[in-house]
Amino acid sequence: MHSLPRQIRPLYASLLQLKHKTQIQLPSQRLLAGWTRSFHAGTSLRVLELAFDYHENGGKVTGAPIVFLHGLFGSKRNNRSMSKALARDLSRPVYAIDLRNHGDSPHHRIHNYTALAEDTENFLQQHNLKDVTLIGHSMGAKTVMTMALRDPDCCANIIAVDNAPVDAALTSDFPRYVEGMRRVEEAKLMDLKEADEMLEPYAKDLPVRQFLLTNLIRPSPSDPLKFRIPVRTLANALDDMADFPFTNPDAQRFNKPALFVRGTRSHYVTDETLPIIGRFFPRFELVDIEAGHWVVSESPEAFRQAVVEFLQAKE
């Protein structure tokens, strides 16, 4: 497996309409190392305080922080190994966070990219994080793009993994995943194997089912399994997850370095989206990695290498 870096120049700027639609087929402060901290919703109805893991390579980190955002139905746990590797290789602290309605972070009925961006901006302010690199996969990728366009001073650069700054008409399996998760929860199952069997008609691929089932918890030994994520809230947010809050690159633009990583077997970032990426992010670089949508887990070494090379070149 290898990555193919390509610098995309602003010459694409005149090639696209401002509003781009595409069809996408989804595959569906110093702390102790590895320390986890959970927060609860405060007085604000919109901005939530986020849970996170902190990785510092045994106290050896000295550089600017990295903040790592997961995708839909994921959590900070998905990025634990990669966060540790980046902290080690780059000597930079890594904060892997749980976005709202995911992992150990609070739940809220509003789930869109503006709300996700506001939560993460609040996280940066709370922890006084400067010169940050924002890394996000899928839903997390659109979140870091939103943050960069809302306030270019919030970060030094971004890395967007397998998503593009477009409104996308989704043809996906995600509604089926949601229906299967609902049925699992309503059945009040006690056994993980039973949950896997019930979910199988809705998520045929075993890796996808295993990913979804990481959200199953048992509140106490005598309680049935339940999903720690608010399934109904996220089901209602699927259209918002396909959306993107910015449509005019002449009004908002991020003129700092940006790396876009896409899986060669994924349909999230098509060649047709590259011109609009170039208009919003004129200094962007593109790296293709031999993988599907789940780039970080499918090709971790190629992803690690791409990120390290990009960030070391910016030092």
Backbone as numpy.savetxt, mean C-alpha at the origin, in Angstrom:
# Nx Ny Nz CAx CAy CAz Cx Cy Cz
15.11 -13.88 -11.80 14.28 -12.69 -11.80 15.16 -11.45 -11.80
14.75 -10.44 -12.53 15.55 -9.23 -12.57 14.61 -8.05 -12.83
15.13 -6.88 -12.57 14.34 -5.67 -12.80 14.89 -4.93 -14.01
14.04 -4.20 -14.69 14.40 -3.47 -15.88 14.13 -1.99 -15.65
15.13 -1.22 -15.18 14.88 0.19 -14.90 14.75 1.00 -16.18
13.78 1.93 -16.19 13.61 2.81 -17.33 13.23 4.19 -16.82
13.94 5.21 -17.30 13.60 6.59 -16.95 12.60 7.10 -17.97
11.43 7.54 -17.50 10.41 8.07 -18.39 10.46 9.58 -18.35
10.70 10.21 -19.46 10.90 11.65 -19.52 9.56 12.38 -19.66
9.55 13.69 -19.38 8.31 14.45 -19.47 7.78 14.64 -20.88
8.42 14.10 -21.90 7.94 14.26 -23.26 6.54 13.68 -23.43
6.09 12.84 -22.49 4.75 12.31 -22.54 3.69 13.34 -22.17
4.12 14.50 -21.71 3.19 15.43 -21.07 2.00 15.81 -21.95
2.17 15.86 -23.27 1.08 16.32 -24.11 0.28 15.19 -24.72
0.53 13.96 -24.28 -0.06 12.83 -24.98 -1.38 12.35 -24.44
-1.76 12.77 -23.23 -2.97 12.22 -22.61 -3.95 13.30 -22.24
-5.23 12.94 -22.21 -6.25 13.78 -21.61 -5.97 13.86 -20.12
-6.47 14.87 -19.46 -6.24 15.02 -18.03 -6.92 13.93 -17.25
-8.07 13.48 -17.69 -8.79 12.40 -17.00 -8.51 11.13 -17.77
-7.90 10.14 -17.12 -7.52 8.90 -17.80 -8.27 7.74 -17.20
-9.00 7.00 -18.02 -9.71 5.81 -17.56 -9.04 4.58 -18.14
-8.92 3.55 -17.35 -8.35 2.31 -17.85 -9.04 1.14 -17.20
-9.10 0.03 -17.88 -9.64 -1.20 -17.32 -8.51 -1.97 -16.67
-8.70 -2.34 -15.42 -7.66 -3.04 -14.69 -8.19 -4.37 -14.22
-7.48 -5.42 -14.48 -7.85 -6.75 -13.99 -7.02 -7.05 -12.75
-7.68 -7.14 -11.60 -6.96 -7.39 -10.36 -6.80 -8.87 -10.11
-5.70 -9.32 -9.57 -5.60 -10.71 -9.16 -6.22 -10.81 -7.80
-6.54 -10.45 -8.10 -6.94 -10.30 -6.84 -6.10 -9.16 -6.37
12.82 10.27 18.16 12.20 9.27 18.72 12.79 7.93 18.65
13.00 7.20 19.35 13.76 5.99 19.29 12.97 4.94 20.00
12.81 3.84 19.39 12.00 2.77 19.94 12.78 1.48 19.86
12.31 0.47 20.57 12.96 -0.83 20.49 12.68 -1.46 19.15
13.66 -2.19 18.61 13.49 -2.83 17.31 12.32 -3.79 17.35
11.51 -3.75 16.27 10.39 -4.66 16.18 9.23 -4.31 17.09
9.33 -3.17 17.77 8.31 -2.78 18.74 7.03 -2.38 18.02
5.89 -2.77 18.54 4.61 -2.44 17.95 3.83 -1.55 18.89
3.22 -0.51 18.34 2.42 0.39 19.14 1.08 0.58 18.48
0.00 0.46 19.23 -1.34 0.63 18.70 -1.94 1.91 19.28
-2.69 2.59 18.44 -3.37 3.80 18.85 -4.87 3.61 18.72
-5.62 4.49 19.34 -7.07 4.48 19.23 -7.52 5.81 18.66
-8.72 5.82 18.09 -9.24 7.04 17.50 -9.35 8.13 18.56
-8.95 9.33 18.20 -9.06 10.45 19.12 -10.36 11.19 18.92
-10.31 12.50 19.14 -11.54 13.28 19.06 -11.95 13.54 17.62
-11.00 13.51 16.69 -11.33 13.76 15.29 -12.12 12.62 14.70
-13.10 12.97 13.88 -13.89 11.95 13.22 -13.23 11.49 11.93
-12.24 12.21 11.45 -11.62 11.87 10.18 -10.21 11.32 10.36
-9.34 12.00 11.10 -7.95 11.58 11.21 -7.81 10.58 12.34
-7.27 9.40 12.02 -7.08 8.34 12.99 -5.59 8.15 13.27
-5.27 7.74 14.48 -3.90 7.46 14.85 -3.58 6.01 14.55
-2.50 5.78 13.86 -2.23 4.50 13.22 -1.27 3.63 14.04
-1.53 2.32 14.02 -0.61 1.35 14.60 0.57 1.16 13.65
1.72 0.78 14.22 2.90 0.62 13.37 3.90 -0.33 14.01
4.79 -0.87 13.19 6.00 -1.56 13.62 7.19 -0.67 13.28
8.19 -0.71 14.15 9.38 0.11 13.95 10.59 -0.81 13.82
11.37 -0.62 12.75 12.53 -1.47 12.48 13.78 -0.59 12.42
14.77 -0.91 13.25 15.96 -0.06 13.34 17.26 -0.84 13.24
17.20 -2.10 12.84 18.40 -2.91 12.65 19.30 -2.88 13.88
18.71 -3.18 15.03 19.49 -3.23 16.26 20.08 -1.91 16.69
19.44 -0.81 16.33 19.93 0.51 16.72 20.99 1.07 15.81
21.25 0.44 14.67 22.33 0.87 13.79 21.90 1.87 12.72
20.61 2.19 12.67 20.12 3.09 11.61 20.51 4.52 11.91
20.85 5.25 10.86 21.27 6.65 11.00 20.62 7.58 9.99
19.99 7.05 8.96 19.49 7.87 7.87 18.06 8.35 8.07
17.52 8.96 7.03 16.15 9.48 7.05 15.16 8.32 7.07
13.98 8.53 7.64 13.03 7.43 7.79 12.35 7.00 6.50
11.92 5.76 6.50 11.08 5.18 5.45 9.75 4.81 6.09
8.66 5.14 5.43 7.33 4.75 5.89 6.71 3.84 4.83
6.29 2.64 5.25 5.87 1.56 4.35 4.37 1.32 4.55
3.60 1.42 3.45 2.14 1.26 3.49 1.73 0.02 2.70
0.86 -0.77 3.28 0.39 -2.02 2.67 -0.79 -1.76 1.72
-1.30 -2.85 1.12 -2.44 -2.75 0.23 -3.74 -3.17 0.88
-4.82 -3.19 0.09 -6.15 -3.54 0.56 -6.17 -4.94 1.15
-6.78 -5.08 2.33 -6.88 -6.32 3.10 -5.54 -6.76 3.68
-4.50 -5.92 3.58 -3.20 -6.26 4.12 -2.98 -5.65 5.49
-1.73 -5.66 5.93 -1.36 -5.06 7.22 0.15 -4.87 7.25
0.63 -4.25 8.32 2.06 -4.05 8.49 2.82 -5.36 8.53
2.15 -6.44 8.91 2.80 -7.76 8.96 3.28 -8.20 7.58
2.55 -7.81 6.53 2.94 -8.21 5.18 4.32 -7.69 4.81
4.70 -6.54 5.37 5.95 -5.88 4.98 7.06 -6.03 6.03
6.88 -6.94 6.97 7.85 -7.07 8.07 9.23 -7.47 7.57
9.32 -8.53 6.78 10.62 -9.00 6.32 11.31 -7.97 5.44
10.54 -7.35 4.53 11.13 -6.35 3.65 11.55 -5.12 4.43
10.77 -4.73 5.43 11.13 -3.57 6.24 12.45 -3.81 6.96
12.63 -5.00 7.51 13.88 -5.34 8.18 15.05 -5.31 7.20
14.84 -5.83 6.00 15.91 -5.85 5.00 16.31 -4.44 4.58
15.33 -3.56 4.39 15.64 -2.18 3.98 16.32 -1.41 5.10
15.90 -1.64 6.35 16.57 -0.99 7.48 18.03 -1.41 7.54
18.28 -2.69 7.27 19.64 -3.22 7.29 20.47 -2.68 6.13
19.93 -2.74 4.92 20.71 -2.41 3.74 20.93 -0.91 3.56
19.97 -0.12 4.02 20.04 1.33 3.82 20.42 2.09 5.08
20.50 1.39 6.21 20.78 2.02 7.51 19.80 3.16 7.77
18.52 2.88 7.48 17.46 3.86 7.67 16.34 3.22 8.49
15.74 3.93 9.44 14.62 3.38 10.18 13.41 3.21 9.29
12.67 2.14 9.51 11.48 1.85 8.71 10.27 1.75 9.63
9.26 2.52 9.31 7.98 2.46 10.00 6.99 1.75 9.07
6.57 0.55 9.43 5.55 -0.17 8.68 4.23 0.07 9.40
3.28 0.72 8.74 2.07 1.14 9.43 0.86 0.34 8.97
-0.15 0.29 9.83 -1.47 -0.23 9.48 -2.35 0.95 9.11
-2.83 0.97 7.88 -3.77 2.01 7.48 -5.11 1.79 8.18
-5.95 2.82 8.19 -7.25 2.71 8.85 -8.03 1.51 8.32
-8.81 0.90 9.20 -9.63 -0.26 8.87 -8.80 -1.50 8.53
-7.54 -1.50 8.91 -6.66 -2.65 8.66 -5.78 -2.90 9.89
-5.39 -4.16 10.06 -4.46 -4.51 11.11 -4.95 -4.07 12.48
-4.06 -3.40 13.21 -4.36 -2.95 14.57 -4.81 -1.50 14.64
-5.01 -0.86 13.50 -5.43 0.54 13.49 -6.95 0.64 13.67
-7.43 1.82 14.08 -8.87 2.00 14.31 -9.70 1.87 13.04
-10.99 1.64 13.22 -11.93 1.54 12.12 -12.74 2.83 11.99
-13.15 3.12 10.77 -14.00 4.27 10.51 -14.78 4.00 9.24
-16.01 4.51 9.18 -16.87 4.24 8.02 -16.34 4.91 6.75
-15.55 6.00 6.88 -14.98 6.67 5.71 -13.67 5.99 5.34
-13.59 5.54 4.10 -12.36 4.88 3.64 -12.12 5.29 2.19
-11.36 6.36 2.01 -10.98 6.82 0.68 -9.56 7.35 0.75
-9.00 7.74 -0.40 -7.58 8.10 -0.42 -7.29 9.41 0.30
-8.25 10.32 0.32 -8.04 11.54 1.09 -7.92 11.23 2.57
-8.81 10.39 3.08 -8.76 10.02 4.50 -7.49 9.24 4.82
-7.10 8.29 3.95 -5.88 7.53 4.18 -4.65 8.44 4.18
-4.63 9.42 3.27 -3.52 10.36 3.21 -3.47 11.23 4.46
-4.63 11.70 4.92 -4.66 12.55 6.11 -4.16 11.78 7.34
-4.57 10.53 7.48 -4.07 9.72 8.59 -2.55 9.62 8.56
-2.01 9.35 7.39 -0.56 9.14 7.28 0.19 10.45 7.44
-0.36 11.55 6.93 0.26 12.86 7.16 0.30 13.16 8.66
-0.77 12.83 9.35 -0.81 13.03 10.80 0.25 12.17 11.49
0.46 10.95 10.99 1.49 10.06 11.53 2.87 10.70 11.39
3.17 11.26 10.23 4.46 11.91 10.02 4.66 13.07 10.99
3.60 13.84 11.21 3.69 14.99 12.11 3.87 14.54 13.56
3.11 13.52 13.96 3.20 13.03 15.33 4.61 12.57 15.69
5.26 11.92 14.73 6.58 11.33 15.00 7.71 12.22 14.48
7.34 13.42 14.03 8.34 14.41 13.59 9.28 13.82 12.55
8.70 13.16 11.55 9.49 12.50 10.51 9.74 13.45 9.36
11.01 13.65 9.02 11.42 14.58 7.97 12.18 13.82 6.87
12.19 14.40 5.68 12.92 13.83 4.54 12.55 12.36 4.34
11.28 12.07 4.42 10.78 10.70 4.42 10.73 10.13 3.01
11.00 8.83 2.91 10.65 8.06 1.72 9.35 7.34 2.01
8.35 7.55 1.17 7.06 6.87 1.30 7.01 5.72 0.30
6.81 4.51 0.82 6.66 3.33 -0.04 5.25 2.79 0.17
4.53 2.52 -0.92 3.20 1.96 -0.79 2.90 0.97 -1.90
2.21 -0.11 -1.53 1.79 -1.11 -2.50 0.29 -1.00 -2.74
-0.12 -0.97 -4.00 -1.53 -1.03 -4.40 -2.33 0.11 -3.75
-3.22 -0.17 -2.81 -3.93 0.89 -2.09 -2.93 1.83 -1.43
-1.86 1.28 -0.88 -0.81 2.11 -0.28 -0.10 2.97 -1.30
0.03 2.46 -2.54 0.68 3.24 -3.59 -0.14 4.47 -3.94
-1.44 4.30 -4.08 -2.28 5.47 -4.37 -2.31 6.43 -3.19
-2.17 5.90 -1.99 -2.12 6.78 -0.82 -0.87 7.65 -0.84
0.31 7.07 -1.13 1.53 7.88 -1.14 1.53 8.86 -2.31
0.93 8.46 -3.44 0.80 9.41 -4.56 -0.09 10.58 -4.16
-1.19 10.29 -3.48 -2.09 11.34 -3.02 -1.38 12.29 -2.08
-0.61 11.74 -1.14 0.14 12.58 -0.20 1.14 13.47 -0.93
1.85 12.91 -1.88 2.87 13.67 -2.61 2.26 14.82 -3.40
1.08 14.60 -3.96 0.43 15.65 -4.74 -0.28 16.67 -3.85
-0.76 16.23 -2.69 -1.39 17.15 -1.74 -0.37 18.12 -1.15
0.81 17.58 -0.80 1.85 18.38 -0.15 3.21 17.82 -0.51
3.82 18.31 -1.58 5.13 17.78 -2.00 6.21 17.88 -0.92
6.03 18.77 0.06 7.03 18.91 1.12 6.92 17.83 2.18
5.91 16.96 2.09 5.73 15.95 3.13 6.77 14.84 3.05
7.48 14.75 1.92 8.42 13.63 1.74 9.53 14.04 0.79
10.59 13.25 0.80 11.72 13.48 -0.11 11.51 12.79 -1.44
10.85 11.65 -1.43 10.59 10.88 -2.63 9.53 9.82 -2.30
9.01 9.20 -3.35 8.02 8.14 -3.16 8.38 6.93 -4.00
7.89 5.77 -3.54 8.00 4.54 -4.31 6.60 3.94 -4.36
6.01 3.92 -5.54 4.66 3.42 -5.75 4.73 2.04 -6.40
4.18 1.05 -5.73 4.31 -0.33 -6.17 3.00 -0.81 -6.79
3.02 -1.02 -8.08 1.95 -1.63 -8.86 0.61 -0.92 -8.72
0.62 0.39 -8.93 -0.60 1.15 -9.08 -0.26 2.46 -9.77
-1.28 3.11 -10.32 -1.07 4.31 -11.12 -2.06 5.40 -10.68
-1.75 6.67 -10.95 -2.62 7.78 -10.52 -3.77 8.01 -11.49
-4.63 7.02 -11.62 -5.75 7.10 -12.55 -7.02 6.60 -11.86
-8.15 7.09 -12.36 -9.43 6.50 -11.99 -9.59 5.25 -12.86
-9.79 4.12 -12.24 -9.80 2.86 -12.97 -11.13 2.16 -12.81
-11.74 1.79 -13.92 -12.96 1.00 -13.87 -12.57 -0.44 -13.60
-12.79 -0.92 -12.40 -12.25 -2.20 -11.98 -13.09 -3.37 -12.45
-12.46 -4.33 -13.06 -13.05 -5.66 -13.23 -12.22 -6.57 -12.36
-12.77 -6.97 -11.23 -11.94 -7.64 -10.24 -12.66 -8.74 -9.53
-11.89 -9.52 -8.79 -12.44 -10.57 -7.94 -12.72 -10.06 -6.53
-12.42 -8.80 -6.26 -12.55 -8.32 -4.89 -13.99 -8.39 -4.35
-15.02 -8.08 -5.13 -16.37 -8.27 -4.60 -16.64 -9.73 -4.19
-16.08 -10.69 -4.94 -16.25 -12.10 -4.56 -15.51 -12.40 -3.27
-14.30 -11.85 -3.13 -13.55 -12.05 -1.89 -14.37 -11.54 -0.71
-14.94 -10.36 -0.87 -15.72 -9.76 0.22 -16.91 -10.63 0.57
-17.60 -11.14 -0.45 -18.76 -12.00 -0.19 -18.34 -13.26 0.55
-17.22 -13.85 0.14 -16.74 -15.03 0.84 -16.37 -14.74 2.28
-15.73 -13.62 2.52 -15.36 -13.25 3.88 -16.60 -13.01 4.74
-17.62 -12.42 4.16 -18.87 -12.23 4.88 -19.47 -13.57 5.29
-19.48 -14.51 4.37 -20.07 -15.82 4.66 -19.28 -16.55 5.74
-17.96 -16.42 5.70 -17.14 -17.05 6.74 -17.49 -16.47 8.10
-17.62 -15.17 8.17 -17.91 -14.53 9.45 -19.31 -14.88 9.95
-20.27 -14.88 9.03 -21.65 -15.19 9.43 -21.80 -16.63 9.90
-20.93 -17.53 9.41 -21.03 -18.95 9.79 -20.50 -19.21 11.20
-19.81 -18.23 11.78 -19.28 -18.35 13.15 -18.47 -19.64 13.33
-17.51 -19.82 12.43 -16.70 -21.03 12.43 -15.67 -21.01 13.56
-15.30 -22.19 14.00 -14.30 -22.33 15.06 -12.96 -22.81 14.53
-12.94 -23.30 13.29 -11.75 -23.97 12.75 -11.26 -23.25 11.49
-9.96 -22.99 11.42 -9.39 -22.28 10.29 -9.52 -23.07 9.00
-9.42 -24.40 9.09 -9.57 -25.24 7.90 -10.97 -25.10 7.33
-11.98 -25.04 8.19 -13.35 -24.85 7.72 -13.50 -23.49 7.03
-12.85 -22.49 7.57 -12.90 -21.16 6.97 -12.27 -21.17 5.58
-11.15 -21.88 5.45 -10.49 -21.98 4.16 -11.39 -22.68 3.14
-12.05 -23.74 3.56 -12.94 -24.48 2.66 -14.14 -23.63 2.25
-14.68 -22.86 3.17 -15.82 -22.01 2.84 -15.43 -20.87 1.92
-14.20 -20.40 2.06 -13.74 -19.27 1.23 -13.30 -19.71 -0.16
-12.99 -20.98 -0.34 -12.41 -21.46 -1.60 -13.25 -21.13 -2.83
-14.59 -21.28 -2.82 -15.35 -20.93 -4.03 -15.24 -19.46 -4.42
-14.87 -18.62 -3.48 -14.80 -17.18 -3.75 -13.38 -16.72 -4.04
-12.40 -17.52 -3.64 -10.99 -17.20 -3.89 -10.29 -18.50 -4.23
-10.20 -18.81 -5.50 -9.70 -20.12 -5.95 -8.23 -20.32 -5.64
-7.44 -19.26 -5.73 -5.99 -19.39 -5.56 -5.64 -19.49 -4.08
-4.88 -20.51 -3.73 -4.51 -20.72 -2.34 -3.75 -19.54 -1.75
-2.76 -18.95 -2.44 -2.06 -17.81 -1.85 -2.99 -16.64 -1.53
-3.99 -16.42 -2.38 -4.94 -15.34 -2.12 -5.76 -15.66 -0.88
-6.23 -16.90 -0.76 -7.00 -17.28 0.43 -6.15 -17.15 1.69
-4.91 -17.60 1.62 -4.05 -17.49 2.79 -3.84 -16.03 3.18
-3.71 -15.17 2.18 -3.57 -13.74 2.45 -4.82 -13.19 3.13
-6.00 -13.52 2.61 -7.23 -13.02 3.21 -7.44 -13.57 4.62
-7.07 -14.83 4.81 -7.30 -15.47 6.11 -6.35 -14.99 7.19
-5.29 -14.25 6.81 -4.44 -13.66 7.84 -5.21 -12.64 8.67
-6.35 -12.21 8.17 -7.18 -11.25 8.89 -8.13 -11.91 9.88
-8.18 -13.24 9.91 -9.06 -13.93 10.85 -8.43 -13.95 12.24
-9.23 -13.63 13.24 -8.75 -13.69 14.61 -9.80 -14.39 15.47
-9.38 -14.83 16.64 -10.28 -15.40 17.63 -10.18 -14.53 18.89
-11.21 -13.72 19.17 -11.13 -12.80 20.31 -10.80 -13.48 21.63
-11.31 -14.69 21.82 -10.97 -15.49 23.00 -11.08 -16.95 22.61
-10.49 -17.87 23.40 -10.47 -19.29 23.00 -11.85 -19.88 22.72
-12.88 -19.37 23.36 -14.22 -19.94 23.16 -15.03 -19.22 22.09
-14.47 -18.14 21.52 -15.20 -17.37 20.53 -14.98 -17.92 19.12
-15.95 -17.74 18.23 -15.75 -18.13 16.82 -14.78 -17.17 16.14
-14.24 -17.61 15.03 -13.34 -16.77 14.25 -14.09 -15.57 13.68
-13.41 -14.45 13.59 -13.98 -13.27 12.96 -12.87 -12.48 12.29
-13.22 -11.66 11.31 -12.23 -10.84 10.63 -11.99 -9.57 11.44
-10.72 -9.25 11.61 -10.38 -8.05 12.36 -10.60 -6.79 11.53
-10.74 -6.94 10.22 -11.05 -5.79 9.36 -12.56 -5.65 9.24
-13.08 -4.44 9.09 -14.52 -4.25 8.91 -14.91 -4.57 7.46
-15.30 -5.80 7.23 -15.53 -6.28 5.87 -16.57 -5.44 5.14
-17.66 -5.12 5.81 -18.71 -4.35 5.14 -18.23 -2.96 4.76
-17.48 -2.31 5.65 -16.95 -0.98 5.34 -16.05 -1.01 4.12
-15.17 -2.01 4.05 -14.25 -2.09 2.92 -14.96 -2.50 1.65
-16.02 -3.30 1.77 -16.83 -3.63 0.60 -17.45 -2.37 0.01
-17.94 -1.51 0.87 -18.55 -0.26 0.40 -17.52 0.71 -0.17
-16.24 0.48 0.14 -15.18 1.39 -0.30 -14.50 0.95 -1.59
-14.94 -0.15 -2.20 -14.24 -0.66 -3.37 -14.21 0.36 -4.52
-15.30 1.08 -4.73 -15.30 2.09 -5.79 -14.31 3.21 -5.48
-14.23 3.60 -4.20 -13.26 4.64 -3.82 -11.83 4.16 -4.01
-11.60 2.86 -3.82 -10.25 2.32 -4.01 -9.86 2.30 -5.49
-10.84 2.28 -6.39 -10.55 2.35 -7.82 -10.30 3.78 -8.27
-10.75 4.74 -7.48 -10.69 6.15 -7.83 -9.31 6.73 -7.55
-9.10 7.97 -8.00 -7.91 8.72 -7.62 -8.34 10.18 -7.47
-7.95 10.86 -6.39 -8.53 12.17 -6.10 -8.04 13.32 -6.96
-7.02 13.12 -7.79 -6.50 14.20 -8.62 -6.70 13.86 -10.09
-7.09 14.87 -10.88 -7.32 14.65 -12.30 -6.57 15.64 -13.19
-5.96 16.68 -12.59 -5.33 17.72 -13.39 -3.86 17.88 -13.02
-2.96 17.29 -13.80 -1.53 17.41 -13.49 -0.98 18.81 -13.71
-1.75 19.69 -14.35 -1.31 21.09 -14.47 -1.53 21.85 -13.17
-2.38 21.30 -12.30 -2.67 21.95 -11.02 -1.86 21.36 -9.88
-1.63 20.04 -9.92 -0.84 19.37 -8.88 0.24 18.52 -9.55
1.46 18.69 -9.06 2.57 17.94 -9.64 3.61 17.71 -8.55
4.27 16.56 -8.60 5.33 16.22 -7.65 6.63 16.20 -8.41
7.48 17.19 -8.18 8.70 17.35 -8.96 9.93 16.74 -8.32
9.72 15.89 -7.32 10.82 15.17 -6.68 10.91 13.76 -7.25
11.97 13.02 -6.90 12.12 11.67 -7.46 10.97 10.75 -7.05
10.58 9.92 -8.00 9.51 8.94 -7.76 9.86 7.66 -8.51
9.76 6.54 -7.83 9.99 5.24 -8.46 8.65 4.52 -8.56
8.31 4.08 -9.76 7.13 3.26 -9.97 7.58 1.84 -10.31
7.15 0.90 -9.49 7.50 -0.51 -9.67 6.25 -1.25 -10.12
6.36 -2.00 -11.20 5.19 -2.76 -11.65 5.58 -4.21 -11.92
4.61 -5.09 -11.70 4.79 -6.49 -12.02 4.51 -6.74 -13.48
5.38 -7.51 -14.12 5.22 -7.74 -15.56 3.98 -8.55 -15.89
3.46 -9.31 -14.90 2.25 -10.10 -15.13 1.02 -9.44 -14.51
1.15 -8.21 -14.12 0.04 -7.47 -13.53 -0.53 -6.50 -14.55
-1.79 -6.11 -14.35 -2.44 -5.18 -15.27 -2.73 -3.83 -14.60
-2.15 -3.60 -13.47 -2.39 -2.34 -12.75 -1.79 -1.14 -13.46
-0.55 -1.28 -13.92 0.16 -0.15 -14.54 0.42 -0.50 -16.00
-0.53 -0.17 -16.85 -0.39 -0.46 -18.27 0.48 0.60 -18.94
0.97 0.29 -20.13 1.75 1.27 -20.87 0.94 2.55 -21.11
-0.38 2.40 -21.23 -1.23 3.56 -21.49 -1.26 4.54 -20.32
-0.93 4.05 -19.13 -0.93 4.95 -17.96 0.37 5.71 -17.80
1.43 5.31 -18.52 2.73 5.94 -18.31 2.74 7.44 -18.61
2.05 7.89 -19.68 2.05 9.34 -19.91 1.44 10.15 -18.77
0.35 9.68 -18.20 -0.27 10.44 -17.11 0.60 10.38 -15.86
1.30 9.25 -15.64 2.27 9.20 -14.54 3.34 10.27 -14.76
3.81 10.39 -16.00 4.85 11.37 -16.31 4.40 12.81 -16.12
3.12 13.06 -16.27 2.63 14.43 -16.07 2.51 14.76 -14.59
2.02 13.81 -13.80 1.93 14.06 -12.35 3.30 14.00 -11.68
4.16 13.09 -12.18 5.46 12.83 -11.53 6.55 12.91 -12.60
6.93 14.13 -13.02 7.83 14.29 -14.17 9.21 13.70 -13.98
9.63 13.42 -12.75 10.96 12.82 -12.52 10.87 11.33 -12.22
9.80 10.71 -12.64 9.62 9.31 -12.24 10.51 8.36 -13.05
10.85 7.28 -12.39 11.54 6.17 -13.02 10.65 4.94 -12.92
10.77 4.06 -13.89 9.97 2.85 -13.92 10.86 1.62 -13.84
10.48 0.70 -12.97 11.17 -0.59 -12.89 10.15 -1.69 -13.07
10.38 -2.55 -14.04 9.55 -3.74 -14.25 10.18 -4.92 -13.52
9.35 -5.65 -12.77 9.82 -6.82 -12.03 8.98 -8.02 -12.44
9.63 -9.13 -12.64 8.94 -10.35 -13.05 8.06 -10.85 -11.90
6.79 -10.46 -11.94 5.87 -10.80 -10.86 4.46 -10.44 -11.30
3.48 -10.89 -10.50 2.12 -10.43 -10.66 1.91 -9.17 -9.83
0.68 -8.98 -9.36 0.38 -7.77 -8.60 1.09 -7.74 -7.25
1.30 -8.90 -6.64 1.88 -8.95 -5.30 3.41 -8.95 -5.40
3.94 -7.85 -5.90 5.35 -7.76 -6.27 6.28 -8.05 -5.09
5.98 -7.46 -3.94 6.90 -7.55 -2.80 7.03 -8.99 -2.32
5.92 -9.72 -2.28 5.97 -11.10 -1.79 6.38 -12.08 -2.88
6.05 -11.78 -4.13 6.37 -12.71 -5.23 7.83 -12.63 -5.64
8.40 -11.44 -5.64 9.81 -11.27 -6.06 10.53 -10.35 -5.08
10.69 -10.81 -3.84 11.25 -9.92 -2.81 12.67 -9.44 -3.11
13.52 -10.31 -3.66 14.90 -9.91 -3.89 14.99 -8.85 -4.99
14.22 -9.04 -6.07 14.22 -8.04 -7.14 13.66 -6.72 -6.65
12.63 -6.78 -5.82 12.05 -5.55 -5.27 13.05 -4.86 -4.34
13.68 -5.62 -3.45 14.67 -5.04 -2.53 15.78 -4.35 -3.31
16.27 -5.01 -4.34 17.36 -4.46 -5.13 16.94 -3.17 -5.82
15.72 -3.14 -6.37 15.24 -1.94 -7.06 15.12 -0.76 -6.10
14.60 -1.01 -4.90 14.44 0.06 -3.92 15.80 0.56 -3.44
16.69 -0.36 -3.12 18.01 0.03 -2.62 18.76 0.84 -3.68
18.74 0.41 -4.92 19.45 1.13 -5.98 18.86 2.52 -6.18
17.55 2.63 -6.16 16.90 3.92 -6.34 17.27 4.88 -5.20
17.19 4.42 -3.97 17.43 5.30 -2.84 18.91 5.63 -2.66
19.78 4.67 -2.92 21.22 4.97 -2.80 21.65 5.98 -3.85
21.04 5.95 -5.01 21.39 6.91 -6.06 20.95 8.31 -5.70
19.99 8.44 -4.78 19.49 9.75 -4.40 20.25 10.34 -3.21
21.12 9.56 -2.60 21.87 10.04 -1.42 23.00 10.99 -1.84
